[in-house]
Short mmCIF file of C-alpha atoms (C1' of nucleotides) in Angstrom, two decimals:
data_model
loop_
_atom_site.label_atom_id
_atom_site.label_comp_id
_atom_site.label_asym_id
_atom_site.label_seq_id
_atom_site.Cartn_x
_atom_site.Cartn_y
_atom_site.Cartn_z
CA UNK A 1 -142.41 177.30 -78.44
CA UNK A 2 -143.16 180.43 -80.44
CA UNK A 3 -146.86 179.72 -80.58
CA UNK A 4 -147.55 179.33 -76.84
CA UNK A 5 -149.85 182.13 -75.80
CA UNK A 6 -148.83 184.71 -73.25
CA UNK A 7 -150.78 185.17 -70.03
CA UNK A 8 -151.93 188.54 -68.71
CA UNK A 9 -149.10 188.44 -66.21
CA UNK A 10 -146.72 187.98 -69.13
CA UNK A 11 -147.97 191.23 -70.67
CA UNK A 12 -147.73 192.97 -67.33
CA UNK A 13 -144.06 192.01 -67.17
CA UNK A 14 -143.51 193.07 -70.79
CA UNK A 15 -145.07 196.43 -69.94
CA UNK A 16 -142.53 196.92 -67.17
CA UNK A 17 -139.62 195.69 -69.29
CA UNK A 18 -140.63 198.03 -72.13
CA UNK A 19 -139.64 200.88 -69.79
CA UNK A 20 -136.38 199.49 -68.39
CA UNK A 21 -134.36 196.28 -68.24
CA UNK A 22 -134.86 194.51 -64.91
CA UNK A 23 -134.05 191.35 -62.98
CA UNK A 24 -136.75 188.99 -61.73
CA UNK A 25 -136.19 190.33 -58.24
CA UNK A 26 -136.61 193.93 -59.35
CA UNK A 27 -139.68 193.00 -61.38
CA UNK A 28 -141.23 191.53 -58.24
CA UNK A 29 -140.80 194.91 -56.55
CA UNK A 30 -142.05 196.85 -59.59
CA UNK A 31 -145.18 194.73 -59.83
CA UNK A 32 -145.97 195.57 -56.19
CA UNK A 33 -145.03 199.25 -56.27
CA UNK A 34 -145.92 200.36 -59.77
CA UNK A 35 -148.81 198.20 -60.95
CA UNK A 36 -149.81 196.70 -57.60
CA UNK A 37 -153.05 198.62 -57.63
CA UNK A 38 -154.43 196.83 -60.68
CA UNK A 39 -152.38 193.63 -60.92
CA UNK A 40 -150.45 191.36 -58.58
CA UNK A 41 -147.96 188.51 -58.57
CA UNK A 42 -145.29 187.14 -56.27
CA UNK A 43 -141.79 186.08 -57.27
CA UNK A 44 -142.85 182.42 -57.45
CA UNK A 45 -145.13 183.32 -60.33
CA UNK A 46 -142.76 185.80 -61.95
CA UNK A 47 -139.65 183.61 -62.37
CA UNK A 48 -141.45 180.84 -64.28
CA UNK A 49 -143.29 183.45 -66.37
CA UNK A 50 -139.98 185.07 -67.37
CA UNK A 51 -138.72 181.68 -68.48
CA UNK A 52 -141.80 181.26 -70.66
CA UNK A 53 -141.40 184.71 -72.18
CA UNK A 54 -137.79 183.93 -72.89
CA UNK A 55 -138.77 180.65 -74.54
CA UNK A 56 -141.24 182.54 -76.72
CA UNK A 57 -138.53 185.01 -77.76
CA UNK A 58 -140.30 188.01 -76.24
CA UNK A 59 -137.53 188.77 -73.75
CA UNK A 60 -133.80 188.04 -73.49
CA UNK A 61 -131.50 188.13 -70.51
CA UNK A 62 -127.91 188.91 -69.81
CA UNK A 63 -126.39 186.91 -66.95
CA UNK A 64 -124.42 189.03 -64.49
CA UNK A 65 -122.01 187.41 -62.03
CA UNK A 66 -121.83 189.04 -58.62
CA UNK A 67 -119.71 188.67 -55.50
CA UNK A 68 -121.27 188.43 -52.07
CA UNK A 69 -124.68 188.22 -53.72
CA UNK A 70 -126.21 185.56 -55.94
CA UNK A 71 -125.72 185.97 -59.68
CA UNK A 72 -128.53 187.70 -61.52
CA UNK A 73 -130.19 187.85 -64.92
CA UNK A 74 -131.04 191.20 -66.43
CA UNK A 75 -134.06 190.83 -68.67
CA UNK A 76 -134.89 193.12 -71.57
CA UNK A 77 -137.76 193.13 -74.05
CA UNK A 78 -137.09 192.05 -77.66
CA UNK A 79 -138.57 193.55 -80.82
CA UNK A 80 -140.98 190.62 -80.95
CA UNK A 81 -141.93 191.37 -77.34
CA UNK A 82 -142.50 195.02 -78.12
CA UNK A 83 -144.75 194.07 -81.05
CA UNK A 84 -146.70 191.54 -78.95
CA UNK A 85 -147.21 194.15 -76.22
CA UNK A 86 -148.40 196.80 -78.70
CA UNK A 87 -150.89 194.34 -80.18
CA UNK A 88 -152.23 193.16 -76.82
CA UNK A 89 -152.60 196.71 -75.49
CA UNK A 90 -155.24 197.59 -78.10
CA UNK A 91 -157.11 194.27 -78.09
CA UNK A 92 -160.53 194.45 -76.40
CA UNK A 93 -160.85 192.87 -72.96
CA UNK A 94 -163.57 190.30 -72.42
CA UNK A 95 -165.85 191.70 -69.74
CA UNK A 96 -165.50 189.38 -66.78
CA UNK A 97 -166.38 190.06 -63.15
CA UNK A 98 -164.22 192.36 -61.06
CA UNK A 99 -163.81 190.30 -57.92
CA UNK A 100 -164.41 192.48 -54.89
CA UNK A 101 -164.73 190.66 -51.60
CA UNK A 102 -165.81 193.73 -49.62
CA UNK A 103 -168.81 194.34 -51.87
CA UNK A 104 -169.65 190.66 -51.42
CA UNK A 105 -169.59 191.22 -47.66
CA UNK A 106 -171.88 194.22 -48.07
CA UNK A 107 -174.31 191.91 -49.85
CA UNK A 108 -174.58 189.83 -46.66
CA UNK A 109 -174.13 192.62 -44.10
CA UNK A 110 -177.89 192.61 -43.37
CA UNK A 111 -177.47 189.19 -41.77
CA UNK A 112 -174.64 190.32 -39.47
CA UNK A 113 -174.22 192.52 -36.42
CA UNK A 114 -174.73 196.08 -37.66
CA UNK A 115 -172.29 197.64 -35.18
CA UNK A 116 -169.49 195.36 -36.31
CA UNK A 117 -170.45 195.86 -39.94
CA UNK A 118 -170.34 199.64 -39.50
CA UNK A 119 -166.88 199.32 -37.98
CA UNK A 120 -165.69 197.25 -40.93
CA UNK A 121 -166.84 199.82 -43.50
CA UNK A 122 -165.62 202.76 -41.44
CA UNK A 123 -162.19 201.12 -41.33
CA UNK A 124 -162.24 200.49 -45.06
CA UNK A 125 -163.23 204.08 -45.67
CA UNK A 126 -160.16 205.17 -43.73
CA UNK A 127 -157.93 202.81 -45.68
CA UNK A 128 -159.17 204.09 -49.01
CA UNK A 129 -158.86 207.72 -47.94
CA UNK A 130 -155.24 207.10 -46.94
CA UNK A 131 -154.51 205.59 -50.31
CA UNK A 132 -156.24 208.48 -51.99
CA UNK A 133 -154.04 210.95 -50.11
CA UNK A 134 -150.97 208.95 -51.18
CA UNK A 135 -152.06 209.07 -54.82
CA UNK A 136 -152.71 212.80 -54.56
CA UNK A 137 -149.15 213.34 -53.34
CA UNK A 138 -147.90 211.23 -56.24
CA UNK A 139 -150.00 213.25 -58.67
CA UNK A 140 -148.53 216.52 -57.40
CA UNK A 141 -145.06 215.04 -57.79
CA UNK A 142 -145.78 213.96 -61.37
CA UNK A 143 -147.13 217.38 -62.32
CA UNK A 144 -143.91 218.97 -61.12
CA UNK A 145 -141.50 216.37 -62.39
CA UNK A 146 -143.05 215.27 -65.67
CA UNK A 147 -144.92 218.42 -66.71
CA UNK A 148 -144.31 218.23 -70.49
CA UNK A 149 -144.54 214.44 -70.88
CA UNK A 150 -148.01 214.36 -69.30
CA UNK A 151 -149.40 215.90 -72.48
CA UNK A 152 -147.86 213.37 -74.83
CA UNK A 153 -149.72 210.02 -74.89
CA UNK A 154 -146.67 208.50 -76.59
CA UNK A 155 -144.59 208.61 -73.42
CA UNK A 156 -144.49 206.02 -70.63
CA UNK A 157 -144.90 208.91 -68.18
CA UNK A 158 -148.28 209.72 -69.65
CA UNK A 159 -149.36 206.09 -69.33
CA UNK A 160 -148.24 205.96 -65.70
CA UNK A 161 -150.15 209.16 -65.05
CA UNK A 162 -153.24 207.70 -66.75
CA UNK A 163 -153.24 204.68 -64.44
CA UNK A 164 -152.75 206.96 -61.45
CA UNK A 165 -155.84 208.92 -62.47
CA UNK A 166 -157.74 205.65 -62.52
CA UNK A 167 -156.49 204.91 -59.01
CA UNK A 168 -157.46 208.37 -57.83
CA UNK A 169 -161.03 208.02 -59.07
CA UNK A 170 -161.31 204.46 -57.84
CA UNK A 171 -160.19 205.25 -54.30
CA UNK A 172 -162.26 208.40 -54.06
CA UNK A 173 -165.40 206.59 -55.15
CA UNK A 174 -164.68 203.56 -52.97
CA UNK A 175 -164.05 205.68 -49.87
CA UNK A 176 -167.26 207.59 -50.41
CA UNK A 177 -169.29 204.44 -50.79
CA UNK A 178 -167.77 202.93 -47.63
CA UNK A 179 -168.58 206.13 -45.75
CA UNK A 180 -172.17 206.17 -46.98
CA UNK A 181 -172.65 202.51 -46.04
CA UNK A 182 -171.02 202.92 -42.62
CA UNK A 183 -173.25 205.92 -41.96
CA UNK A 184 -176.35 203.97 -42.91
CA UNK A 185 -175.38 201.10 -40.64
CA UNK A 186 -174.63 203.45 -37.74
CA UNK A 187 -178.02 205.16 -37.90
CA UNK A 188 -179.69 201.94 -36.96
CA UNK B 1 -165.21 167.67 -42.18
CA UNK B 2 -166.37 170.47 -39.93
CA UNK B 3 -163.01 172.22 -39.80
CA UNK B 4 -162.35 172.65 -43.53
CA UNK B 5 -162.34 176.35 -44.27
CA UNK B 6 -164.82 177.93 -46.62
CA UNK B 7 -163.68 179.78 -49.75
CA UNK B 8 -164.94 183.21 -50.76
CA UNK B 9 -167.16 181.55 -53.34
CA UNK B 10 -168.63 179.48 -50.52
CA UNK B 11 -169.65 182.65 -48.69
CA UNK B 12 -171.02 184.11 -51.90
CA UNK B 13 -173.29 181.07 -52.23
CA UNK B 14 -174.27 181.28 -48.55
CA UNK B 15 -175.18 184.93 -49.11
CA UNK B 16 -177.55 183.94 -51.88
CA UNK B 17 -178.99 180.99 -49.95
CA UNK B 18 -179.59 183.22 -46.92
CA UNK B 19 -182.21 184.98 -49.06
CA UNK B 20 -183.90 181.98 -50.64
CA UNK B 21 -183.50 178.24 -51.10
CA UNK B 22 -182.08 177.43 -54.53
CA UNK B 23 -180.80 174.64 -56.74
CA UNK B 24 -177.25 174.59 -58.09
CA UNK B 25 -178.63 175.54 -61.47
CA UNK B 26 -180.52 178.52 -60.08
CA UNK B 27 -177.48 179.56 -58.05
CA UNK B 28 -175.44 179.62 -61.25
CA UNK B 29 -177.93 182.12 -62.67
CA UNK B 30 -178.10 184.16 -59.47
CA UNK B 31 -174.32 184.46 -59.31
CA UNK B 32 -174.34 185.88 -62.83
CA UNK B 33 -177.37 188.15 -62.50
CA UNK B 34 -177.27 189.31 -58.89
CA UNK B 35 -173.63 189.34 -57.82
CA UNK B 36 -172.00 189.06 -61.22
CA UNK B 37 -170.67 192.57 -60.97
CA UNK B 38 -168.40 191.81 -58.01
CA UNK B 39 -167.99 188.03 -58.12
CA UNK B 40 -168.12 185.24 -60.67
CA UNK B 41 -168.29 181.48 -60.99
CA UNK B 42 -169.56 178.92 -63.45
CA UNK B 43 -171.60 175.82 -62.64
CA UNK B 44 -168.49 173.64 -62.71
CA UNK B 45 -167.19 175.55 -59.72
CA UNK B 46 -170.56 175.85 -57.96
CA UNK B 47 -171.58 172.18 -57.82
CA UNK B 48 -168.39 171.00 -56.06
CA UNK B 49 -168.55 174.01 -53.73
CA UNK B 50 -172.11 173.13 -52.71
CA UNK B 51 -170.95 169.59 -51.91
CA UNK B 52 -168.23 171.05 -49.68
CA UNK B 53 -170.65 173.37 -47.89
CA UNK B 54 -172.97 170.43 -47.36
CA UNK B 55 -170.11 168.38 -45.95
CA UNK B 56 -169.30 171.21 -43.55
CA UNK B 57 -172.92 171.35 -42.39
CA UNK B 58 -173.47 174.92 -43.62
CA UNK B 59 -176.18 173.97 -46.11
CA UNK B 60 -178.63 171.08 -46.54
CA UNK B 61 -180.55 169.95 -49.55
CA UNK B 62 -183.86 168.36 -50.30
CA UNK B 63 -183.86 166.07 -53.35
CA UNK B 64 -186.80 166.68 -55.67
CA UNK B 65 -187.73 164.11 -58.33
CA UNK B 66 -189.02 165.54 -61.61
CA UNK B 67 -190.52 164.20 -64.80
CA UNK B 68 -189.26 165.26 -68.19
CA UNK B 69 -186.42 167.09 -66.46
CA UNK B 70 -183.49 165.81 -64.43
CA UNK B 71 -184.03 165.51 -60.68
CA UNK B 72 -182.86 168.46 -58.65
CA UNK B 73 -181.56 169.33 -55.18
CA UNK B 74 -182.95 172.35 -53.40
CA UNK B 75 -180.29 173.80 -51.11
CA UNK B 76 -181.00 175.86 -48.02
CA UNK B 77 -178.72 177.47 -45.47
CA UNK B 78 -178.45 175.93 -41.98
CA UNK B 79 -178.16 177.78 -38.65
CA UNK B 80 -174.43 177.00 -38.71
CA UNK B 81 -174.27 178.45 -42.22
CA UNK B 82 -176.08 181.59 -41.14
CA UNK B 83 -173.65 182.03 -38.23
CA UNK B 84 -170.61 181.46 -40.46
CA UNK B 85 -171.91 184.00 -42.95
CA UNK B 86 -172.58 186.61 -40.24
CA UNK B 87 -169.05 186.14 -38.90
CA UNK B 88 -167.37 186.32 -42.28
CA UNK B 89 -169.34 189.43 -43.32
CA UNK B 90 -167.75 191.55 -40.57
CA UNK B 91 -164.22 190.13 -40.80
CA UNK B 92 -161.70 192.55 -42.38
CA UNK B 93 -160.58 191.81 -45.93
CA UNK B 94 -156.86 191.55 -46.59
CA UNK B 95 -156.01 194.27 -49.08
CA UNK B 96 -154.88 192.48 -52.23
CA UNK B 97 -154.72 193.82 -55.77
CA UNK B 98 -157.91 194.42 -57.74
CA UNK B 99 -157.05 192.80 -61.06
CA UNK B 100 -158.03 195.11 -63.87
CA UNK B 101 -156.76 194.15 -67.28
CA UNK B 102 -157.88 197.37 -68.97
CA UNK B 103 -155.85 199.54 -66.60
CA UNK B 104 -152.92 197.24 -67.32
CA UNK B 105 -153.41 197.93 -71.02
CA UNK B 106 -153.49 201.66 -70.31
CA UNK B 107 -150.11 201.24 -68.65
CA UNK B 108 -148.68 200.05 -71.99
CA UNK B 109 -150.86 202.14 -74.33
CA UNK B 110 -147.95 204.54 -74.94
CA UNK B 111 -146.16 201.76 -76.84
CA UNK B 112 -149.14 201.03 -79.12
CA UNK B 113 -150.93 202.72 -81.99
CA UNK B 114 -152.72 205.71 -80.46
CA UNK B 115 -155.67 205.60 -82.86
CA UNK B 116 -156.40 201.98 -82.00
CA UNK B 117 -155.85 202.69 -78.32
CA UNK B 118 -158.31 205.59 -78.46
CA UNK B 119 -160.87 203.29 -80.09
CA UNK B 120 -160.41 200.72 -77.34
CA UNK B 121 -161.04 203.21 -74.55
CA UNK B 122 -163.91 204.90 -76.41
CA UNK B 123 -165.54 201.49 -76.75
CA UNK B 124 -165.01 200.74 -73.08
CA UNK B 125 -166.47 204.10 -72.14
CA UNK B 126 -169.61 203.17 -74.08
CA UNK B 127 -169.80 199.79 -72.39
CA UNK B 128 -169.55 201.32 -68.93
CA UNK B 129 -172.09 204.03 -69.73
CA UNK B 130 -174.54 201.36 -70.88
CA UNK B 131 -174.07 199.45 -67.65
CA UNK B 132 -174.49 202.65 -65.70
CA UNK B 133 -177.81 203.35 -67.44
CA UNK B 134 -178.92 199.80 -66.62
CA UNK B 135 -178.04 200.30 -62.96
CA UNK B 136 -179.88 203.61 -62.90
CA UNK B 137 -183.02 201.90 -64.17
CA UNK B 138 -182.61 199.26 -61.49
CA UNK B 139 -182.16 201.95 -58.85
CA UNK B 140 -185.39 203.66 -59.91
CA UNK B 141 -187.16 200.32 -59.72
CA UNK B 142 -185.82 199.66 -56.22
CA UNK B 143 -186.89 203.07 -54.98
CA UNK B 144 -190.43 202.39 -56.13
CA UNK B 145 -190.65 198.77 -55.14
CA UNK B 146 -188.66 198.62 -51.91
CA UNK B 147 -189.13 202.16 -50.58
CA UNK B 148 -189.38 201.34 -46.85
CA UNK B 149 -186.83 198.50 -46.76
CA UNK B 150 -184.11 200.73 -48.24
CA UNK B 151 -183.90 202.54 -44.91
CA UNK B 152 -183.48 199.43 -42.81
CA UNK B 153 -179.92 197.99 -42.96
CA UNK B 154 -181.30 194.77 -41.45
CA UNK B 155 -183.08 193.81 -44.66
CA UNK B 156 -181.61 191.95 -47.65
CA UNK B 157 -183.18 194.63 -49.86
CA UNK B 158 -181.01 197.27 -48.23
CA UNK B 159 -177.89 195.14 -48.81
CA UNK B 160 -178.79 194.63 -52.46
CA UNK B 161 -179.31 198.36 -52.80
CA UNK B 162 -175.95 199.02 -51.14
CA UNK B 163 -174.11 196.86 -53.70
CA UNK B 164 -176.02 198.56 -56.50
CA UNK B 165 -174.80 201.93 -55.24
CA UNK B 166 -171.29 200.57 -55.39
CA UNK B 167 -171.87 199.50 -58.98
CA UNK B 168 -173.31 202.89 -59.86
CA UNK B 169 -170.27 204.75 -58.55
CA UNK B 170 -167.87 202.25 -60.05
CA UNK B 171 -169.33 202.43 -63.55
CA UNK B 172 -169.70 206.19 -63.48
CA UNK B 173 -166.08 206.66 -62.44
CA UNK B 174 -164.81 204.04 -64.88
CA UNK B 175 -166.71 205.53 -67.82
CA UNK B 176 -165.40 208.99 -67.04
CA UNK B 177 -161.82 207.77 -66.85
CA UNK B 178 -162.15 205.90 -70.16
CA UNK B 179 -163.58 209.04 -71.75
CA UNK B 180 -160.77 211.21 -70.43
CA UNK B 181 -158.13 208.75 -71.65
CA UNK B 182 -159.75 208.31 -75.06
CA UNK B 183 -159.90 212.10 -75.43
CA UNK B 184 -156.24 212.44 -74.56
CA UNK B 185 -155.27 209.77 -77.08
CA UNK B 186 -157.41 211.35 -79.81
CA UNK B 187 -155.81 214.79 -79.43
CA UNK B 188 -152.53 213.41 -80.58
"C1'" DT C 1 -128.82 189.12 -32.68
"C1'" DA C 2 -132.67 189.78 -35.33
"C1'" DA C 3 -134.67 191.74 -39.28
"C1'" DG C 4 -134.24 193.39 -43.87
"C1'" DT C 5 -132.21 193.42 -48.63
"C1'" DC C 6 -130.55 191.04 -52.60
"C1'" DA C 7 -131.26 186.99 -55.60
"C1'" DT C 8 -133.28 182.74 -57.71
"C1'" DG C 9 -135.68 179.02 -57.91
"C1'" DT C 10 -139.23 174.60 -56.92
"C1'" DA C 11 -143.40 172.27 -54.87
"C1'" DA C 12 -147.88 171.87 -53.38
"C1'" DA C 13 -152.33 173.39 -52.91
"C1'" DA C 14 -156.26 176.26 -53.91
"C1'" DA C 15 -159.08 178.76 -57.08
"C1'" DG C 16 -160.81 179.60 -61.53
"C1'" DT C 17 -161.74 178.51 -66.63
"C1'" DT C 18 -162.86 175.62 -70.46
"C1'" DA C 19 -164.27 171.43 -72.28
"C1'" DC C 20 -166.63 166.93 -72.00
"C1'" DA C 21 -170.95 164.35 -71.04
"C1'" DT C 22 -176.09 163.53 -71.12
"C1'" DG C 23 -180.97 164.36 -72.40
"C1'" DA C 24 -185.96 165.83 -72.50
"C1'" DT C 25 -188.86 169.86 -73.34
"C1'" DT C 26 -190.02 174.26 -75.26
"C1'" DC C 27 -189.58 178.17 -78.12
"C1'" DT C 28 -188.35 180.40 -82.70
"C1'" DA D 1 -184.33 172.20 -87.63
"C1'" DG D 2 -181.79 174.63 -84.37
"C1'" DA D 3 -181.34 177.15 -80.12
"C1'" DA D 4 -182.55 177.87 -75.40
"C1'" DT D 5 -183.97 176.20 -70.83
"C1'" DC D 6 -183.67 173.00 -67.14
"C1'" DA D 7 -180.46 170.07 -64.48
"C1'" DT D 8 -176.17 167.90 -62.66
"C1'" DG D 9 -171.96 166.44 -62.73
"C1'" DT D 10 -166.52 165.31 -64.04
"C1'" DA D 11 -161.90 166.19 -66.27
"C1'" DA D 12 -158.25 168.83 -67.80
"C1'" DC D 13 -155.93 172.84 -67.71
"C1'" DT D 14 -154.44 177.50 -66.30
"C1'" DT D 15 -153.68 180.81 -62.83
"C1'" DT D 16 -152.76 182.24 -58.23
"C1'" DT D 17 -151.25 181.62 -53.45
"C1'" DT D 18 -148.49 179.73 -49.86
"C1'" DA D 19 -144.72 177.22 -48.37
"C1'" DC D 20 -140.08 175.22 -48.87
"C1'" DA D 21 -135.05 176.04 -49.86
"C1'" DT D 22 -130.53 178.57 -49.72
"C1'" DG D 23 -127.15 182.15 -48.30
"C1'" DA D 24 -124.13 186.36 -47.89
"C1'" DC D 25 -124.27 191.18 -46.56
"C1'" DT D 26 -126.15 195.22 -44.17
"C1'" DT D 27 -128.73 197.84 -40.85
"C1'" DA D 28 -131.01 198.58 -36.28
#
DNA sequence: TAAGTCATGTAAAAAGTTACATGATTCT
DNA sequence: AGAATCATGTAACTTTTTACATGACTTA
């Protein structure tokens, strides 16, 4: 069982467990809230993945009995898990396609009604600008709350901040592109 | 057979066939070369998908016998296919996560060796800058070759240009982020 | 009383990746 | 001689999504 290779989702979960011990339920929330911008998974994928990680010795769990609520399992990362995560984090990614359905729609927008197409991209622009504003609020919060840690790349706070910066740039660029495209379609 | 719903890949193929009639083999190349930046599929996914589209009446094919080479099927989009594509292109996308393994690695980079992590992001910066340069060459070519069409959102050339602009912004932003992160990791 | 939170799972289907299978021609 | 191009498919496997299944407690 030790040799079975870990999926990307497995490493995503290890990355969350390297920061704090969590239940499968909490992990489901963390995946959505903390890394939901660049990875996703529902609980039906997470519970089996945790079982695999446990079988591979990368995580352990402590069962906790509860009253009025179902019992739970608090998962924590093991030393082997920590080592696996550290190794994976510096291994090159194979460059595959970034699947983006909206860009795919833009590729065929010429064949569609230009008024409706303009509306679609105007709406997407709005969505991305809203997200951008959200990320900017988060950034301000991090600067206040984590001031010192943001200069030390050895802290989880720095890493969280780094991914936020990626989100900031991504949303800003995406919103601008949507706006440009919507404008072009409207001028017709 | 008419009611079976079309996958995103199906619409990607329709988008390519709306421009020119192609064989499955050629489509495999077009997916890689033309829309490979924002969507991907290998031939083993494309051939069955074409059969589905044909069953749904969205494409037709003409069999062509060849000597010295295997026979081929030239697929073209039908009126129903054109209508389905036009409808899909203006339908809102549900906002799901953009899977980005490198950002996921950044999220756990704090737990890894910072020298190796810096090398990873420096390398990725280079890769994205190379792609950016490629896209800039393509953009220059389009400006020369397609000058008039780039102002008419009703042409496929405009749509191709629009996706290229997305790629340009994406790569530029991604390269800059990688550079910033690599710099931060190196200062340590 | 209806919706939301906490809590864990399984099952089925769809989508995507990798490997198997064949075979002539052309280029290096 | 070996690799690449043309050309089409199937099989096996992994990953992801959607649905099924249960149930007490809390909030609106």
